[in-house]
Every structure is written in C-alpha cells, then in structure tokens.
PDB file of N, CA and C in Angstrom:
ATOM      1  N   UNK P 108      -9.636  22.596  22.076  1.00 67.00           N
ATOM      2  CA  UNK P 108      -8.242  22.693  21.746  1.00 67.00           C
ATOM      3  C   UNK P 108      -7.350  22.270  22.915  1.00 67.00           C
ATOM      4  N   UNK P 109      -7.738  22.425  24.127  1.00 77.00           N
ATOM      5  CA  UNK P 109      -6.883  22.336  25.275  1.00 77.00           C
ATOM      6  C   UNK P 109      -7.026  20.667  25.712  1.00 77.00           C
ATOM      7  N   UNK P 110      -7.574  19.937  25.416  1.00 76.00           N
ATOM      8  CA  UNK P 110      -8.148  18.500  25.166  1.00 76.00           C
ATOM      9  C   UNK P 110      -7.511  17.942  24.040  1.00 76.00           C
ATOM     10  N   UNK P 111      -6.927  18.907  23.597  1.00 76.00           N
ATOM     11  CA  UNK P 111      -6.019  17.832  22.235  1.00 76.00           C
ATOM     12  C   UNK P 111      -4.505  18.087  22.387  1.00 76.00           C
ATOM     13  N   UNK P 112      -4.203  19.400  23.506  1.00 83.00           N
ATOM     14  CA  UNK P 112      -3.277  19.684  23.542  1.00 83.00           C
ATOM     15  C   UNK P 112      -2.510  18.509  25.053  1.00 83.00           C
ATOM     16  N   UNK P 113      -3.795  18.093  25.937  1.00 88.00           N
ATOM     17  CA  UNK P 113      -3.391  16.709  26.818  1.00 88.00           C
ATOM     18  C   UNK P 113      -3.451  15.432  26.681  1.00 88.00           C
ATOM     19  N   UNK P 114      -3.780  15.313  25.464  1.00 82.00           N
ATOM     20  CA  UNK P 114      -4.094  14.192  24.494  1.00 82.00           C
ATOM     21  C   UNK P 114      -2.710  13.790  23.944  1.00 82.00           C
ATOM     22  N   UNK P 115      -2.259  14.696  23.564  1.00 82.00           N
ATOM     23  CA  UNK P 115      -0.633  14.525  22.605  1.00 82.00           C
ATOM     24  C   UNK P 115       0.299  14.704  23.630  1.00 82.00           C
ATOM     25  N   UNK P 116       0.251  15.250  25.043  1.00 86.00           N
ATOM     26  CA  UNK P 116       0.844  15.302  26.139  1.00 86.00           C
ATOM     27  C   UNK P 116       1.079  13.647  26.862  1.00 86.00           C
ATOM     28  N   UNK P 117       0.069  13.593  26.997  1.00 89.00           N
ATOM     29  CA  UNK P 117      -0.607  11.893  27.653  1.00 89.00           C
ATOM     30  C   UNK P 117      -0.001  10.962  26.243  1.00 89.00           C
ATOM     31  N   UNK P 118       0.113  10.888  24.917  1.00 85.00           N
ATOM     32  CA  UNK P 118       0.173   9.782  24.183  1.00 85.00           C
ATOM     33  C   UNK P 118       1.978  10.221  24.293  1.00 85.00           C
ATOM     34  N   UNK P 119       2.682  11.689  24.488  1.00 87.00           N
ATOM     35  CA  UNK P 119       3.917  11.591  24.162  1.00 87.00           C
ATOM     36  C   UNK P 119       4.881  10.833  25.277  1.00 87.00           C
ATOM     37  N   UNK P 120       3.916  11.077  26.796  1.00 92.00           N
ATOM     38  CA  UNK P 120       4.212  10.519  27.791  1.00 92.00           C
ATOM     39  C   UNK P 120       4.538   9.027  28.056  1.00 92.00           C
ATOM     40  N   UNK P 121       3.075   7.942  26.996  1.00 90.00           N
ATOM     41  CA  UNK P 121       3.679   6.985  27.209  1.00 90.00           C
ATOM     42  C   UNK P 121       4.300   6.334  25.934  1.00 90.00           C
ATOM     43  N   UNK P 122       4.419   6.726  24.924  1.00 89.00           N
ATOM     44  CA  UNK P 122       5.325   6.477  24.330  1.00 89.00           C
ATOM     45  C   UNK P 122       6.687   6.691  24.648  1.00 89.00           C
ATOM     46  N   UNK P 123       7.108   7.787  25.457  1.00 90.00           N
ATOM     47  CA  UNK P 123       8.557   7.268  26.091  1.00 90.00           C
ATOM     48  C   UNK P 123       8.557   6.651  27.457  1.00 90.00           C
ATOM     49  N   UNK P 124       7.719   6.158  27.919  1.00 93.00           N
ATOM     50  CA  UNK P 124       7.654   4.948  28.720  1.00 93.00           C
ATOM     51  C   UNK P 124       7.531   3.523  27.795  1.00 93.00           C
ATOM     52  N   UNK P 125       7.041   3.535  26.667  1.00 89.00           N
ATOM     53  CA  UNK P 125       7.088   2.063  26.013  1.00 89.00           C
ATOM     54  C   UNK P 125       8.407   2.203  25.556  1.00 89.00           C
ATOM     55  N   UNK P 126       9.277   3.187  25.143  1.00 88.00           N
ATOM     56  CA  UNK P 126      10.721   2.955  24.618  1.00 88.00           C
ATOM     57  C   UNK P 126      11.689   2.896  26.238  1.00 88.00           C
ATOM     58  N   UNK P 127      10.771   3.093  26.956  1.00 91.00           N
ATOM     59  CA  UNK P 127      11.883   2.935  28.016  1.00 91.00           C
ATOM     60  C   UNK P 127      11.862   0.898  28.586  1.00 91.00           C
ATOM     61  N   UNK P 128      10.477   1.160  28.444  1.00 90.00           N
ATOM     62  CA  UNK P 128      10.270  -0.540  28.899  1.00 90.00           C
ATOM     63  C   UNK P 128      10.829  -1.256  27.869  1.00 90.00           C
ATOM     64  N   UNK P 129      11.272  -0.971  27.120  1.00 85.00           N
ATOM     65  CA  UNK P 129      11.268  -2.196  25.682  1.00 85.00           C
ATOM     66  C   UNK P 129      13.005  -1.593  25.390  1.00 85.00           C
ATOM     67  N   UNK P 130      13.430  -0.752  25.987  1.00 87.00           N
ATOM     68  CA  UNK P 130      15.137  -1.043  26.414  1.00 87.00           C
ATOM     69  C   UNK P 130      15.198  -1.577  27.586  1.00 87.00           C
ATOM     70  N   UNK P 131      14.985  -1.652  28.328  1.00 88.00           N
ATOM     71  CA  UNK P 131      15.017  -2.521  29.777  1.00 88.00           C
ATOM     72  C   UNK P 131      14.611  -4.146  29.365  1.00 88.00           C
ATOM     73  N   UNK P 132      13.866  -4.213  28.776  1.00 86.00           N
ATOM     74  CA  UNK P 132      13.282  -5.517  27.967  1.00 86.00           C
ATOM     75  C   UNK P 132      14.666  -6.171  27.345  1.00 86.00           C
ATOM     76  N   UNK P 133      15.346  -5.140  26.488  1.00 86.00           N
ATOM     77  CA  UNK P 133      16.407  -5.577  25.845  1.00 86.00           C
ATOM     78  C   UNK P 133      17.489  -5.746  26.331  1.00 86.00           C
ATOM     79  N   UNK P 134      17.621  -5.076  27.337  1.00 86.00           N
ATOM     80  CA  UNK P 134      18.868  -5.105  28.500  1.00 86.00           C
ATOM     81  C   UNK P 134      19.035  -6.741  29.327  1.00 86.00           C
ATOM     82  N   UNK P 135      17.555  -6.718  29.246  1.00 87.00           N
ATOM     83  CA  UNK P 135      17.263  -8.333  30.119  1.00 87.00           C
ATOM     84  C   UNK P 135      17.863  -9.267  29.082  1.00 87.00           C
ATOM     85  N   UNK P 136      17.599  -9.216  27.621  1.00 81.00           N
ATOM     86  CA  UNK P 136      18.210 -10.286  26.552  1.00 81.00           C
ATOM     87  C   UNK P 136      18.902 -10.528  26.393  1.00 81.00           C
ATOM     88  N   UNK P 137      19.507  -9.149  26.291  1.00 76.00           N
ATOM     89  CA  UNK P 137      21.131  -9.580  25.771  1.00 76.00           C
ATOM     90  C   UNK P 137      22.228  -8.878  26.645  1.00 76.00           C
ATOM     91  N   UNK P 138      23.596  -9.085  26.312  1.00 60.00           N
ATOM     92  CA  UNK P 138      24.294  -7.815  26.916  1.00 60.00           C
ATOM     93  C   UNK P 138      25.034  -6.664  26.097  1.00 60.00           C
ATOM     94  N   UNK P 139      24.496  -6.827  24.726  1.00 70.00           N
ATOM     95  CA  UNK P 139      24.746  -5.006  23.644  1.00 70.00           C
ATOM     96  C   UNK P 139      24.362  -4.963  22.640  1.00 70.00           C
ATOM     97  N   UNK P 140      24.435  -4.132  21.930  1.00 77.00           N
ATOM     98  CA  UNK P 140      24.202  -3.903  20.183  1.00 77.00           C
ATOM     99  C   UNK P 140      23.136  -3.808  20.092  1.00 77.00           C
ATOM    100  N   UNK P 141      22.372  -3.268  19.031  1.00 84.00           N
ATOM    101  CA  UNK P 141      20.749  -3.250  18.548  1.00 84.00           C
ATOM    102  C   UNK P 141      21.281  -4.099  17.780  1.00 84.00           C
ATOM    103  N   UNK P 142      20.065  -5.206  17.617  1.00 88.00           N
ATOM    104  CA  UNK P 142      20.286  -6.101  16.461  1.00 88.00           C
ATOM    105  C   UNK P 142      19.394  -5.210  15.918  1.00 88.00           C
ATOM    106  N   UNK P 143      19.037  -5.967  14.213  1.00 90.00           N
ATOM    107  CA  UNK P 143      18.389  -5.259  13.175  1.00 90.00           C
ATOM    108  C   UNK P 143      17.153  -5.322  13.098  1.00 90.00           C
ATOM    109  N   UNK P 144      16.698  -6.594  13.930  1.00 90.00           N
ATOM    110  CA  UNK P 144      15.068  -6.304  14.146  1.00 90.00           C
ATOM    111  C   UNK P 144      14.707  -4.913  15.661  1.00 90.00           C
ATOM    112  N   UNK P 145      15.651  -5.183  16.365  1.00 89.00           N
ATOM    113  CA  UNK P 145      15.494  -3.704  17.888  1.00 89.00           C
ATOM    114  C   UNK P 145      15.439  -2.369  16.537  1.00 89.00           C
ATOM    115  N   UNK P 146      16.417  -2.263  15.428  1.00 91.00           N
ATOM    116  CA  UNK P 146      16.029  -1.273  14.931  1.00 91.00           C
ATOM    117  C   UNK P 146      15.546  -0.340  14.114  1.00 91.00           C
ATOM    118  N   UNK P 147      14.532  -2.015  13.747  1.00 93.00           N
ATOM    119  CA  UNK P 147      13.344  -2.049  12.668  1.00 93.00           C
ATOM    120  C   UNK P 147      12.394  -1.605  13.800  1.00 93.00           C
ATOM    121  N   UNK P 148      11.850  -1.894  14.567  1.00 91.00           N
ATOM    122  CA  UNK P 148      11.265  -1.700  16.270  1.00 91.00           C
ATOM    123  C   UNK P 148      10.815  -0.183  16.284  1.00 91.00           C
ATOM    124  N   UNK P 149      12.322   0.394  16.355  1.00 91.00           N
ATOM    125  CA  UNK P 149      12.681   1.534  16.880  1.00 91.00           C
ATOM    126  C   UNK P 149      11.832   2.565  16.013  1.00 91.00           C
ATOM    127  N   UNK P 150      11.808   2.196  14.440  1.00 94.00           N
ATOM    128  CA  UNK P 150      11.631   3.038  13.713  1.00 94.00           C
ATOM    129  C   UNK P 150      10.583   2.916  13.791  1.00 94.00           C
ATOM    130  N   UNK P 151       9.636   1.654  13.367  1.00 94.00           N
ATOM    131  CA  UNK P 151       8.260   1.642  13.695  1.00 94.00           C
ATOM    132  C   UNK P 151       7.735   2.930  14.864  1.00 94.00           C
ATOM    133  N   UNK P 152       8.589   2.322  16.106  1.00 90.00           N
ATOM    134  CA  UNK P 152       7.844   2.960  17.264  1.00 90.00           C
ATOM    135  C   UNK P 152       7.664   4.814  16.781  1.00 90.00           C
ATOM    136  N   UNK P 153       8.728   4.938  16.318  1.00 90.00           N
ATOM    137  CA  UNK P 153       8.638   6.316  16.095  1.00 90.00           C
ATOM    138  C   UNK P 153       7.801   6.780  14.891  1.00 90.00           C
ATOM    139  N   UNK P 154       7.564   5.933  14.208  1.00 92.00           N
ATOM    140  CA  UNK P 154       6.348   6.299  12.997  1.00 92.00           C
ATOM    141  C   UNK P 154       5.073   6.316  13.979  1.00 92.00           C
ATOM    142  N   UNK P 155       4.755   5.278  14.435  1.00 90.00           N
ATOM    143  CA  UNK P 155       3.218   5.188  15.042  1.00 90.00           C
ATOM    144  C   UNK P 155       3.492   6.419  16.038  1.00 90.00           C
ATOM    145  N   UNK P 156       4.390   7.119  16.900  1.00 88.00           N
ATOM    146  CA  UNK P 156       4.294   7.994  17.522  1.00 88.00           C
ATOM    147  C   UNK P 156       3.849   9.179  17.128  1.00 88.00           C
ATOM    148  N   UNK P 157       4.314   9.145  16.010  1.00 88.00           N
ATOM    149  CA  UNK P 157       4.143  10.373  15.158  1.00 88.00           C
ATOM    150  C   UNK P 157       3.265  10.348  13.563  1.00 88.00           C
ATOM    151  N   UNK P 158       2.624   9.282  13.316  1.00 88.00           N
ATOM    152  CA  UNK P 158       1.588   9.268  12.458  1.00 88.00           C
ATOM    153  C   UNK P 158       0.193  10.077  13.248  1.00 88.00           C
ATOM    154  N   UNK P 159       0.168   9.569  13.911  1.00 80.00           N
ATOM    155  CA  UNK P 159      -1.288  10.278  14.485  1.00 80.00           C
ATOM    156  C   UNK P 159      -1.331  11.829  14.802  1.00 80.00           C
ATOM    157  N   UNK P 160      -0.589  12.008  15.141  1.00 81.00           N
ATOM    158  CA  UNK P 160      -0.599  13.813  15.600  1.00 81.00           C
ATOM    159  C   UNK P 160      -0.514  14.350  13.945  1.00 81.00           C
ATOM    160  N   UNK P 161       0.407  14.020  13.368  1.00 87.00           N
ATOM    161  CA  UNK P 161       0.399  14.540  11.751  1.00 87.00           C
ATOM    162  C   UNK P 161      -1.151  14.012  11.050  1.00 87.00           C
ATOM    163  N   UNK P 162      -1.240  13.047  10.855  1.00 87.00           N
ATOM    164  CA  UNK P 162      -2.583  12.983  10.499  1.00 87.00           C
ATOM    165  C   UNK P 162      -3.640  14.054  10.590  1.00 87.00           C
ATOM    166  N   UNK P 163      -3.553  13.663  12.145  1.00 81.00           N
ATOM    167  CA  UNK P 163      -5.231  14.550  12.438  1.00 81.00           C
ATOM    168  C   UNK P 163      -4.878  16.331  12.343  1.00 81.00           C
ATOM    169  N   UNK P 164      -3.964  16.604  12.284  1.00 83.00           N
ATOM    170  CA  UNK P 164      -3.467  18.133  12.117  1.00 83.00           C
ATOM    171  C   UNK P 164      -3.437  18.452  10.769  1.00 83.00           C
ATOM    172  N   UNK P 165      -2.910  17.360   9.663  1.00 90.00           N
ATOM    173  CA  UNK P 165      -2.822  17.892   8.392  1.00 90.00           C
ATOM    174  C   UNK P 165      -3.593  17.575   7.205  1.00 90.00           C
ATOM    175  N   UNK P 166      -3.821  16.117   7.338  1.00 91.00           N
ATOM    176  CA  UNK P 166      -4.724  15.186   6.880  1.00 91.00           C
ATOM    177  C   UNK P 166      -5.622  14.286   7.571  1.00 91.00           C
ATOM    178  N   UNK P 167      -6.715  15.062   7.756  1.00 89.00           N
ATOM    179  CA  UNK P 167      -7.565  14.483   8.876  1.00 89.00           C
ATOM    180  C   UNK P 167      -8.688  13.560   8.275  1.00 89.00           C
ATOM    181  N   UNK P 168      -8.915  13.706   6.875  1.00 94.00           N
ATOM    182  CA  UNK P 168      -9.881  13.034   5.710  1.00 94.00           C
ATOM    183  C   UNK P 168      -8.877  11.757   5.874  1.00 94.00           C
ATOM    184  N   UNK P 169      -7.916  11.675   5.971  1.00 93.00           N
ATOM    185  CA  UNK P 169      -7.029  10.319   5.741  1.00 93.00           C
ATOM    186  C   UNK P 169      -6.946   9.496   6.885  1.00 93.00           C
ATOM    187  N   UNK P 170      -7.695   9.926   7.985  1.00 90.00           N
ATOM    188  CA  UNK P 170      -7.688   9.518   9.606  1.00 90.00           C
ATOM    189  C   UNK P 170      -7.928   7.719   9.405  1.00 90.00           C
ATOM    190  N   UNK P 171      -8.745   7.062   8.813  1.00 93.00           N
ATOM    191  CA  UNK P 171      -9.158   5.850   8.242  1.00 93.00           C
ATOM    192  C   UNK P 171      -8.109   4.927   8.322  1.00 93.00           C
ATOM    193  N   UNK P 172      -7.433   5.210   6.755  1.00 94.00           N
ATOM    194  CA  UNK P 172      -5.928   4.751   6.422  1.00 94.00           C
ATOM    195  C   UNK P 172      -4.941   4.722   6.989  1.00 94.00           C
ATOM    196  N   UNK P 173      -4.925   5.648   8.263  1.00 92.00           N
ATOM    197  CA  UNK P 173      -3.329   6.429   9.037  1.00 92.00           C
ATOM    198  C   UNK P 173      -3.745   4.917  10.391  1.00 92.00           C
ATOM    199  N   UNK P 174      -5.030   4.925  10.527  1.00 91.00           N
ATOM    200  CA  UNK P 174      -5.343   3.865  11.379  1.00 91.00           C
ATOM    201  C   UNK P 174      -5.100   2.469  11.462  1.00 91.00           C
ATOM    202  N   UNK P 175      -5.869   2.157   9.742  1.00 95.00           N
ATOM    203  CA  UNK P 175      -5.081   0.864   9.530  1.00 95.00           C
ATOM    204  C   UNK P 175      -3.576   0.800   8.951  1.00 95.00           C
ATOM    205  N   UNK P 176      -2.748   1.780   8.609  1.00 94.00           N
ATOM    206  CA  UNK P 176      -1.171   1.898   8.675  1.00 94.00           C
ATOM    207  C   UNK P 176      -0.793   1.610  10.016  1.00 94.00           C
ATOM    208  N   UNK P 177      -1.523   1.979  11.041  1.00 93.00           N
ATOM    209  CA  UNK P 177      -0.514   2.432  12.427  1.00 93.00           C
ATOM    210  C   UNK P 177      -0.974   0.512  12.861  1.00 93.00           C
ATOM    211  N   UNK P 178      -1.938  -0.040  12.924  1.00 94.00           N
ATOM    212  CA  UNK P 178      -2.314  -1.032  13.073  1.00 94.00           C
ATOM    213  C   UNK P 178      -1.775  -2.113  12.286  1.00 94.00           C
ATOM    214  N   UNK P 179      -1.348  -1.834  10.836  1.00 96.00           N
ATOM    215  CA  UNK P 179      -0.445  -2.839  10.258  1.00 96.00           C
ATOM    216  C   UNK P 179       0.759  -2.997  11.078  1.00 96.00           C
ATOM    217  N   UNK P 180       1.410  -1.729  11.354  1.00 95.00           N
ATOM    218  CA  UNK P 180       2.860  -1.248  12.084  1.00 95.00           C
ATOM    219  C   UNK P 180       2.478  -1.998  13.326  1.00 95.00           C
ATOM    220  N   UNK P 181       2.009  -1.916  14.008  1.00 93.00           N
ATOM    221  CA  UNK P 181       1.847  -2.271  15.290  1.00 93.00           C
ATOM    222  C   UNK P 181       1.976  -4.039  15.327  1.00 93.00           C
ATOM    223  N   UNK P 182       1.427  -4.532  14.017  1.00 96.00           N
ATOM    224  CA  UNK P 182       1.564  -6.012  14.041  1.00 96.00           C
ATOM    225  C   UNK P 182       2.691  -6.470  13.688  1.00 96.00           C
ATOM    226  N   UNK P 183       3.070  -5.563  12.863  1.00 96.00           N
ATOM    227  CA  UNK P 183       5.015  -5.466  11.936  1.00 96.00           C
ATOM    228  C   UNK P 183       5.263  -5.944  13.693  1.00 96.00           C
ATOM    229  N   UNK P 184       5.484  -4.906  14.596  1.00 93.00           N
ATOM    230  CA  UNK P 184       6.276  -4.706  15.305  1.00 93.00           C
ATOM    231  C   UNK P 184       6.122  -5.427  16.689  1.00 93.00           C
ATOM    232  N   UNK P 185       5.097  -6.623  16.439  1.00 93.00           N
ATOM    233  CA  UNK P 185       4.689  -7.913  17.384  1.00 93.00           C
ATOM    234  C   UNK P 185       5.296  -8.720  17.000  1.00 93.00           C
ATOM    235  N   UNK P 186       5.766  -9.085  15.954  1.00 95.00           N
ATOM    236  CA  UNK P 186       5.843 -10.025  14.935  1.00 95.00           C
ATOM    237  C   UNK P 186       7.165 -10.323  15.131  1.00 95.00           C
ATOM    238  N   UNK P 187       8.422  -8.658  14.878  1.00 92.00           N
ATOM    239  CA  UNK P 187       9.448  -8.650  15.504  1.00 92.00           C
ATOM    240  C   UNK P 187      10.162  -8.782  16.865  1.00 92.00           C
ATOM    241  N   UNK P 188       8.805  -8.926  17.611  1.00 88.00           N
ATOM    242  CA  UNK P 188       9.598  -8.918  18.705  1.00 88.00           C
ATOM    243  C   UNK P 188       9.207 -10.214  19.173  1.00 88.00           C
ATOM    244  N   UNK P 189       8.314 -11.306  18.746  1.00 90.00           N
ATOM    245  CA  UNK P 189       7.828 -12.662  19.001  1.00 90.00           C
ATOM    246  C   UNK P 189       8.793 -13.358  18.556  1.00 90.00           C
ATOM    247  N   UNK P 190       9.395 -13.297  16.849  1.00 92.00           N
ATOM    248  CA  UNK P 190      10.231 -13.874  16.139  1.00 92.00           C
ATOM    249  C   UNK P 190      11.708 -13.770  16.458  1.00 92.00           C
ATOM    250  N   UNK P 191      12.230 -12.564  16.354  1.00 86.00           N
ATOM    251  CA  UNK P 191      13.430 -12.274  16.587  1.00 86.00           C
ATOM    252  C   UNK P 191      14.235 -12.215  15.583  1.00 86.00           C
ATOM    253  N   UNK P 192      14.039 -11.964  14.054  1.00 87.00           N
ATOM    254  CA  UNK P 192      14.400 -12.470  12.537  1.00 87.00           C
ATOM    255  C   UNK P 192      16.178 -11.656  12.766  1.00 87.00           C
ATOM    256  N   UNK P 193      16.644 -12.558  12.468  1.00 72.00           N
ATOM    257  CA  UNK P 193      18.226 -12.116  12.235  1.00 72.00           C
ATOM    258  C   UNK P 193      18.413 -10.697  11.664  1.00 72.00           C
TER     259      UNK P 193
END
C-alpha cells in the first residue's frame, strides 16, 4: 500500500512538471491566449492524469482498456501539438 501511495506521489509530481514545461513551451510561441488546440491539450493532460489512479482503485478489471484510452489520448495530444489545428 505504501508503494502505491509513492507511485501516485511520483506520477502527480511529474505531471505538474509536464504542465509546467508545456506552458513555458507556450510562452516561447506565442505572446497570449490558449488557442483551442492548448485547450484540447489541457484537458487531455488532465484525463490521462487522472484515468489511471481511478482505474486501478475502482475498476481495475478495466486496467487493459484505461491503457489503450490513455495511449489513444496521448497520440490525440502529439498530434495537437505537431499540427497546431486552428
């Protein structure tokens, strides 16, 4: 239990280091506004942050699916940031 409790410590850690790098990222682009793909991004980031801890706590038989969801998301959210779609 104490191994899952530094697990979600360690993944919450760098997930707000990837939202910190990827506003600094955006700071470098432009000079304001979220466009609508930064906050298609945003939301992603915060699903994949929080798919996995819900998963394995509530629906852990669904661990499979939550994987290839978070892995679709993750390509969603390459895709947006390669392209840049209006």
């Amino acid at each position: 239990r104490e191994s899952g409790r530094i697990w979600k410590i360690l993944t919450g850690i760098a997930s707000l280091l990837i939202l910190i790098a990827g506003m600094g990222a955006l700071a470098k682009l432009q000079s304001g506004g979220f466009p609508a793909w930064v906050q298609a991004k945003i939301v992603i980031w915060l699903m994949i942050t929080s798919l996995g801890h819900v998963v394995a706590k509530r629906f852990p038989k669904h661990g499979t699916k939550a994987y290839l969801l978070t892995l679709a998301l993750a390509i969603v959210a390459a895709a947006l940031a390669i392209f840049k779609p209006v």
